[in-house]
PDB file of C-alpha atoms in Angstrom:
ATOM      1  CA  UNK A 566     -21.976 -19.022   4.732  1.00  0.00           C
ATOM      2  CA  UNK A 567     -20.815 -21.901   7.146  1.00  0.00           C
ATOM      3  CA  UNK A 568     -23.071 -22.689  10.311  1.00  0.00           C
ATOM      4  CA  UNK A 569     -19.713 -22.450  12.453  1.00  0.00           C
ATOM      5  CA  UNK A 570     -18.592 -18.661  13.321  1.00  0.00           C
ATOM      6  CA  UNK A 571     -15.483 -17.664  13.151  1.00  0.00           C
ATOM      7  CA  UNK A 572     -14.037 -16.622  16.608  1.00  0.00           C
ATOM      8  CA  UNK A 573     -12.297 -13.528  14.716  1.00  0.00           C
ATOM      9  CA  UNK A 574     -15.747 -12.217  15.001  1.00  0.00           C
ATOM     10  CA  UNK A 575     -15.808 -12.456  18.992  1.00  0.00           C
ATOM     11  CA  UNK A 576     -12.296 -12.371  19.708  1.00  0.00           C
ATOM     12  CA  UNK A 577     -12.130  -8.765  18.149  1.00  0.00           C
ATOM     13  CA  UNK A 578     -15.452  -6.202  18.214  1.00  0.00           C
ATOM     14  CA  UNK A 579     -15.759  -3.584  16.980  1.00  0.00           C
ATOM     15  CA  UNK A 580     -14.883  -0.172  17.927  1.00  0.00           C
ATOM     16  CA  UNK A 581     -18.315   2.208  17.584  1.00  0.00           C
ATOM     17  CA  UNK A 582     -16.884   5.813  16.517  1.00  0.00           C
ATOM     18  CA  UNK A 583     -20.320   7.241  15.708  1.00  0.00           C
ATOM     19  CA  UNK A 584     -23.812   6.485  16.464  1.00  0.00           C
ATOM     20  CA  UNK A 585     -27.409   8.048  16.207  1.00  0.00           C
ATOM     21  CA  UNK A 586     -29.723   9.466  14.367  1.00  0.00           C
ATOM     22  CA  UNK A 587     -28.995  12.086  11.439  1.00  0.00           C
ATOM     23  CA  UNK A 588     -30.734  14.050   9.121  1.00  0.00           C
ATOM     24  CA  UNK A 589     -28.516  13.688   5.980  1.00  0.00           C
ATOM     25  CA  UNK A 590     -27.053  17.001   4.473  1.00  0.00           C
ATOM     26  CA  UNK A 591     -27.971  17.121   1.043  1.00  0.00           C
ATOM     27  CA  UNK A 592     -24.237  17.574   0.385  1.00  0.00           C
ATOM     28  CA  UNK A 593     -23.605  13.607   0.797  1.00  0.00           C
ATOM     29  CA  UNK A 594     -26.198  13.269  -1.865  1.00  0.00           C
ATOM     30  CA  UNK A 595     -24.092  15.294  -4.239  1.00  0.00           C
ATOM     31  CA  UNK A 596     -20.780  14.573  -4.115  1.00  0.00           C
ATOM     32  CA  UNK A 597     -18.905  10.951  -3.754  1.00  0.00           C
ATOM     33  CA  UNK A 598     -17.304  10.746  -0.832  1.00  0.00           C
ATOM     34  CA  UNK A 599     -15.099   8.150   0.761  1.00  0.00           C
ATOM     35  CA  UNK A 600     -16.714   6.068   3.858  1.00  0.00           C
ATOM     36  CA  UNK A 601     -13.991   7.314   6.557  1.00  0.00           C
ATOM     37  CA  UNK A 602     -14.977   4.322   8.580  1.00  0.00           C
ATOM     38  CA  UNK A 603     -17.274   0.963   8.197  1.00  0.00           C
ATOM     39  CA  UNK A 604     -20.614   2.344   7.764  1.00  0.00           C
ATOM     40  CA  UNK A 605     -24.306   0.886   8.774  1.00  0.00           C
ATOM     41  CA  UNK A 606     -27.208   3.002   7.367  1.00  0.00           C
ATOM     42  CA  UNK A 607     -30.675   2.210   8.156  1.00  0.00           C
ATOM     43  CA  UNK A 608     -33.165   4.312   6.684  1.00  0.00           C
ATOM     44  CA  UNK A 609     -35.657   5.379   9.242  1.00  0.00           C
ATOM     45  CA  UNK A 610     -37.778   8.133   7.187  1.00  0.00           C
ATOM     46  CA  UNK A 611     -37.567   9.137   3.790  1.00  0.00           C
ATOM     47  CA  UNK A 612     -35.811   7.010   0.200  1.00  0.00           C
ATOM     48  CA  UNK A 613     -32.107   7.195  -0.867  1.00  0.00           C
ATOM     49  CA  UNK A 614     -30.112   5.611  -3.323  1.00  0.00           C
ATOM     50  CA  UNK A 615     -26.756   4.399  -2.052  1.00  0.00           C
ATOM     51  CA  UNK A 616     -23.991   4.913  -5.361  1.00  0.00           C
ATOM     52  CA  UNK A 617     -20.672   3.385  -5.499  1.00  0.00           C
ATOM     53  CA  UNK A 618     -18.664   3.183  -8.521  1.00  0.00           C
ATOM     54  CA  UNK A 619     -20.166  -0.125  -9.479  1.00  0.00           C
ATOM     55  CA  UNK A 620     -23.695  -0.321  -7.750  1.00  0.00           C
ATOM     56  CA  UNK A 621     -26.656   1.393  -7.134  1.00  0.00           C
ATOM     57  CA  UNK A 622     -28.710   0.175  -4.138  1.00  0.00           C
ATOM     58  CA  UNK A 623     -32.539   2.102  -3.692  1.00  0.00           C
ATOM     59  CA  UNK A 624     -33.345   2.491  -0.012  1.00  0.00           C
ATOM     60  CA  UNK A 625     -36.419   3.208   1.793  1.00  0.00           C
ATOM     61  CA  UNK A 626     -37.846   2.854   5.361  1.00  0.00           C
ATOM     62  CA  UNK A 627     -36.746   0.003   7.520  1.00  0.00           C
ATOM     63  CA  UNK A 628     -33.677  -0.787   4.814  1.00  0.00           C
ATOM     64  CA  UNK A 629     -30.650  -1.305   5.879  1.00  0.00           C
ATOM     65  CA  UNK A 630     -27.011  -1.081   4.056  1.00  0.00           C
ATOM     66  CA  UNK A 631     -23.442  -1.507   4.427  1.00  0.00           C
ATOM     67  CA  UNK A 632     -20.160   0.698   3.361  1.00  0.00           C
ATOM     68  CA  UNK A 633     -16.830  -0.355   3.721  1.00  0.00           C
ATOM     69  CA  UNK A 634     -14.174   1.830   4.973  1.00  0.00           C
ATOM     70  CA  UNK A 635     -12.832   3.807   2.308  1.00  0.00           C
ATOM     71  CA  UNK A 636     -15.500   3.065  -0.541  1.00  0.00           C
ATOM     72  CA  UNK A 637     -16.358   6.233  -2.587  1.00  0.00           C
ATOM     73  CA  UNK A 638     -19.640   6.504  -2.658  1.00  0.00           C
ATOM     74  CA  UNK A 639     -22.894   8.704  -2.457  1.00  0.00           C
ATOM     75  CA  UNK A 640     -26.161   9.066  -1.029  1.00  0.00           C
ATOM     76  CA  UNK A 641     -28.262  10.328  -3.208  1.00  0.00           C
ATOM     77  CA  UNK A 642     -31.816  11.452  -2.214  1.00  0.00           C
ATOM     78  CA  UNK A 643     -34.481  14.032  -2.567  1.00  0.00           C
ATOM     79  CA  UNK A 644     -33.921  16.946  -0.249  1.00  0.00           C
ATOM     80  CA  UNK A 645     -37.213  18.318  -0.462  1.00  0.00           C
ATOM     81  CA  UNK A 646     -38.114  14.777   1.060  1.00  0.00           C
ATOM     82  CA  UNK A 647     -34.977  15.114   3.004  1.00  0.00           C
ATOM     83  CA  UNK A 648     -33.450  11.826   4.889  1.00  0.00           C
ATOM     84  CA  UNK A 649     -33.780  10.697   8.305  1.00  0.00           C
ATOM     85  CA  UNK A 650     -30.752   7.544   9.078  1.00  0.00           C
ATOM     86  CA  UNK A 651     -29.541   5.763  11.734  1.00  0.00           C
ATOM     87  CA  UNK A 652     -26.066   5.999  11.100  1.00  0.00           C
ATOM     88  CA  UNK A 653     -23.487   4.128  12.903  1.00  0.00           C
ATOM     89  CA  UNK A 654     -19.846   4.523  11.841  1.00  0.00           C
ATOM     90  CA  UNK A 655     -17.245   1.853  13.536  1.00  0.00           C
ATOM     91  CA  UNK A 656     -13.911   0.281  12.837  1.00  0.00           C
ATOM     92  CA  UNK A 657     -12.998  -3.431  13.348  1.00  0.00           C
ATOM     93  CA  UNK A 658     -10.000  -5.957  12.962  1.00  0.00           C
ATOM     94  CA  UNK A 659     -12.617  -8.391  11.734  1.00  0.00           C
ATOM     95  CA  UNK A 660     -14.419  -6.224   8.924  1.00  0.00           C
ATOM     96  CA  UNK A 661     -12.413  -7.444   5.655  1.00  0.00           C
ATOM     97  CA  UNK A 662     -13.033 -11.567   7.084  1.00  0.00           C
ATOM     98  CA  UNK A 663     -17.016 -10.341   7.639  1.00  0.00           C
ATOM     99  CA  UNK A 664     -17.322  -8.652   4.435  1.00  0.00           C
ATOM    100  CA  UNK A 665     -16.253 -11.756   2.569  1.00  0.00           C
ATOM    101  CA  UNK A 666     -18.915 -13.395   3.955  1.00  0.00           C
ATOM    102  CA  UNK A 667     -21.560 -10.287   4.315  1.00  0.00           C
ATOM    103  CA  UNK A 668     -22.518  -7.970   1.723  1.00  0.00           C
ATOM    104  CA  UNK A 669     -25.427  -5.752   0.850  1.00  0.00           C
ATOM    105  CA  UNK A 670     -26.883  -8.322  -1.322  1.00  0.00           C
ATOM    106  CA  UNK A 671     -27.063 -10.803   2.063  1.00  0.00           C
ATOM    107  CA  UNK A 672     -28.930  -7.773   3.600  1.00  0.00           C
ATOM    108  CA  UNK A 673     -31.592  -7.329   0.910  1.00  0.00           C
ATOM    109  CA  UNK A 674     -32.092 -11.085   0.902  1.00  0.00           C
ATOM    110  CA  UNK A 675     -33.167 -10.645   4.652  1.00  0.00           C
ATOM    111  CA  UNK A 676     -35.492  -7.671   3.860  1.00  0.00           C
ATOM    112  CA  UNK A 677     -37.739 -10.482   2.335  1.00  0.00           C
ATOM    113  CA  UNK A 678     -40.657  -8.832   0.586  1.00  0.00           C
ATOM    114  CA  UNK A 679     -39.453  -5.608   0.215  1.00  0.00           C
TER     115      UNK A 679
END
């Protein structure tokens, strides 16, 4: 990652289409579903295990993840534990140039200890 950022990133925000708290039907924990938008999900309460077709990412408290618009994907958790998220869903010009440089594996890195 450079230490220069690219103006695409402030020219062009991003465009929130969803934001708040949710407690996750256990339907999105069964079935893959495509991302309809760029997703953030930050795990306030509870563990989940984010599935794509080539990943599997655990999840608990304080974690955070990323889903790109369109991915298939699942989030699989206990629903007897259920799963409290802040969710935010958005769309933005700049997403394909920031996920080149940003991925989930840049987020875990930040987590640190966990």
């Amino acid at each position: 990652m450079s230490d220069t950022l690219d103006p695409i990133f402030t020219q062009h925000l991003p465009e929130v289409r969803m934001f708040g708290r949710m407690v996750f039907d256990p339907i999105w924990a069964e079935r893959m579903h495509p991302a309809a938008g760029h997703e953030v999900l930050h795990v306030v309460r509870g563990r989940m295990e984010l599935v794509t077709a080539d990943r599997r990412r655990r999840l608990g408290p304080g974690d955070t993840a990323l889903v790109r618009a369109g991915t298939p994907h699942r989030d699989a958790f206990d629903a007897h534990e259920g799963l409290d998220i802040l969710y935010c869903a958005f769309d933005w010009p700049a997403a394909p140039r920031y996920f080149e440089q940003v991925s989930n594996d840049t987020i875990a890195a930040l987590d640190g200890d966990r």
